[in-house]
């Protein structure tokens, strides 16, 4: 039999992941991670396609794809793809390191989103230039937040 | 309304013994396109991690004194094909209703010289997911007969029984309000065709009984034990109700 | 959380210069470190921090992960089929533990 105290604790632990301001609140300003990664250099919104659902059914796992228009040749290739979530306790979610051997600059993963927010895919090319795309994702909570 | 009488009357008239001639749509069809695609992709469906582990367990003898599943059943792709479509069932000659997990444990104890796996253990989840996977895309086909009629009736009654502080029965949501929203979710028909499922909420694989317990918690009702008679009876009813629906193990749910 | 399980889906063979897609799954709770248990104690962070892929001894792909990646991490990517050989997939977590999986690729001329 689940005790009331146990249930409330489980509910709290579930929300801790989904509600900002709870355990693990953000301490950096949104966009801070992007500035740190580019060193202040300008990033152009082009060549990058960030694909995410407009409404994420569960913030615990949101399917994310990034594709970059690039020949991926030895002279012109994607070096790194960063995924940034401005309202997560840790803005820099994942960084993918590619190179000419990738053949195609396309990666996919599932990320966690702490709240409805804008996600950014920031791309660094081998020539040091930066490119990006953003997506606004609404995070809903499943109906039976049951802790069961 | 005397559900029991109606139930038996229906069984008497229908050759297939399904309680409805309509095949209900799987819960998968209620998900977003993205999640449906993920579930259908064996390379992206996280439940496949358990199926892979199940294959390993299938071929492994736990100890020198015990035997592996493969030692009797050989290639699961052949021997287990269609098996999951027939469970839960009553073992001929006994009066015991078994689901797939129960059947695996019975085999272990009676024939493999091994201990039963604990309910909801990784091993049991992995093996049951692996075995059920061998029936992928095959329609559920559980027949109500003399042996299981009593269990079926009990499960059917439980499905329509209001319970918990919210005083709701399974039917109140999963028959009367299918397609309506429950906060962020759309209410499905509550079919067991994709279990064990990878539930995003759990961040892992879980059985039907775990989901039933979560439902009970949702209406603030008493949660029964894994493998309890109450849930086995209900599982039998739910499966018969889902006859004709394709097995999709491991499904992804929210 | 059971034994370490890694699963990689990729073609067994490809023509030289073909770009192939590789899908990887790894069993890991990716515990964020933000959750508290039933008695209010913080559950310590435990996440995969690095995923690498070596093809024929050369590093062709790497990912820095964090607690912002979903549990049982799925990572899909592409690589050019250059020549027949082994691909080595490696997952390292924040406790320094590494799990590796090797897969063969036959490259036809």
mmCIF file of C-alpha atoms in Angstrom, chain B residues 38 41-50 52-53 56 122 126 198 202-205, chain C residues 1-3 5-7 9 23-30 35 70-74:
data_model
loop_
_atom_site.group_PDB
_atom_site.id
_atom_site.type_symbol
_atom_site.label_atom_id
_atom_site.label_comp_id
_atom_site.label_asym_id
_atom_site.label_seq_id
_atom_site.Cartn_x
_atom_site.Cartn_y
_atom_site.Cartn_z
ATOM 1 C CA UNK B 38 10.257 5.449 -32.814
ATOM 2 C CA UNK B 41 12.042 1.392 -35.570
ATOM 3 C CA UNK B 42 13.863 -1.552 -33.994
ATOM 4 C CA UNK B 43 17.051 0.519 -33.936
ATOM 5 C CA UNK B 44 15.465 3.376 -31.985
ATOM 6 C CA UNK B 45 12.916 1.597 -29.756
ATOM 7 C CA UNK B 46 14.552 1.465 -26.288
ATOM 8 C CA UNK B 47 12.423 -1.567 -25.403
ATOM 9 C CA UNK B 48 14.618 -3.528 -27.819
ATOM 10 C CA UNK B 49 17.408 -3.322 -25.232
ATOM 11 C CA UNK B 50 15.355 -5.653 -23.072
ATOM 12 C CA UNK B 52 18.198 -8.179 -26.772
ATOM 13 C CA UNK B 53 18.852 -9.135 -23.152
ATOM 14 C CA UNK B 56 20.804 -13.652 -24.217
ATOM 15 C CA UNK B 122 14.858 -7.165 -15.358
ATOM 16 C CA UNK B 126 13.570 -9.144 -20.758
ATOM 17 C CA UNK B 198 8.712 1.120 -22.618
ATOM 18 C CA UNK B 202 9.128 4.937 -16.071
ATOM 19 C CA UNK B 203 12.173 5.538 -18.251
ATOM 20 C CA UNK B 204 12.267 1.799 -18.616
ATOM 21 C CA UNK B 205 10.344 -1.322 -19.541
ATOM 22 C CA UNK C 1 18.688 -1.622 -13.948
ATOM 23 C CA UNK C 2 20.066 -4.865 -15.334
ATOM 24 C CA UNK C 3 23.372 -5.821 -16.890
ATOM 25 C CA UNK C 5 23.332 -3.775 -22.573
ATOM 26 C CA UNK C 6 24.364 -2.088 -25.763
ATOM 27 C CA UNK C 7 22.612 -2.512 -29.084
ATOM 28 C CA UNK C 9 21.818 -1.487 -35.706
ATOM 29 C CA UNK C 23 21.623 3.525 -34.712
ATOM 30 C CA UNK C 24 22.814 2.869 -31.182
ATOM 31 C CA UNK C 25 20.948 2.195 -27.963
ATOM 32 C CA UNK C 26 22.539 1.877 -24.538
ATOM 33 C CA UNK C 27 20.888 0.759 -21.336
ATOM 34 C CA UNK C 28 21.582 3.404 -18.709
ATOM 35 C CA UNK C 29 19.341 5.266 -16.238
ATOM 36 C CA UNK C 30 21.028 8.622 -16.940
ATOM 37 C CA UNK C 35 15.668 13.727 -8.183
ATOM 38 C CA UNK C 70 17.124 10.902 -22.027
ATOM 39 C CA UNK C 71 17.669 7.606 -20.234
ATOM 40 C CA UNK C 72 18.640 4.550 -22.252
ATOM 41 C CA UNK C 73 20.330 6.922 -24.702
ATOM 42 C CA UNK C 74 19.645 6.591 -28.395
#
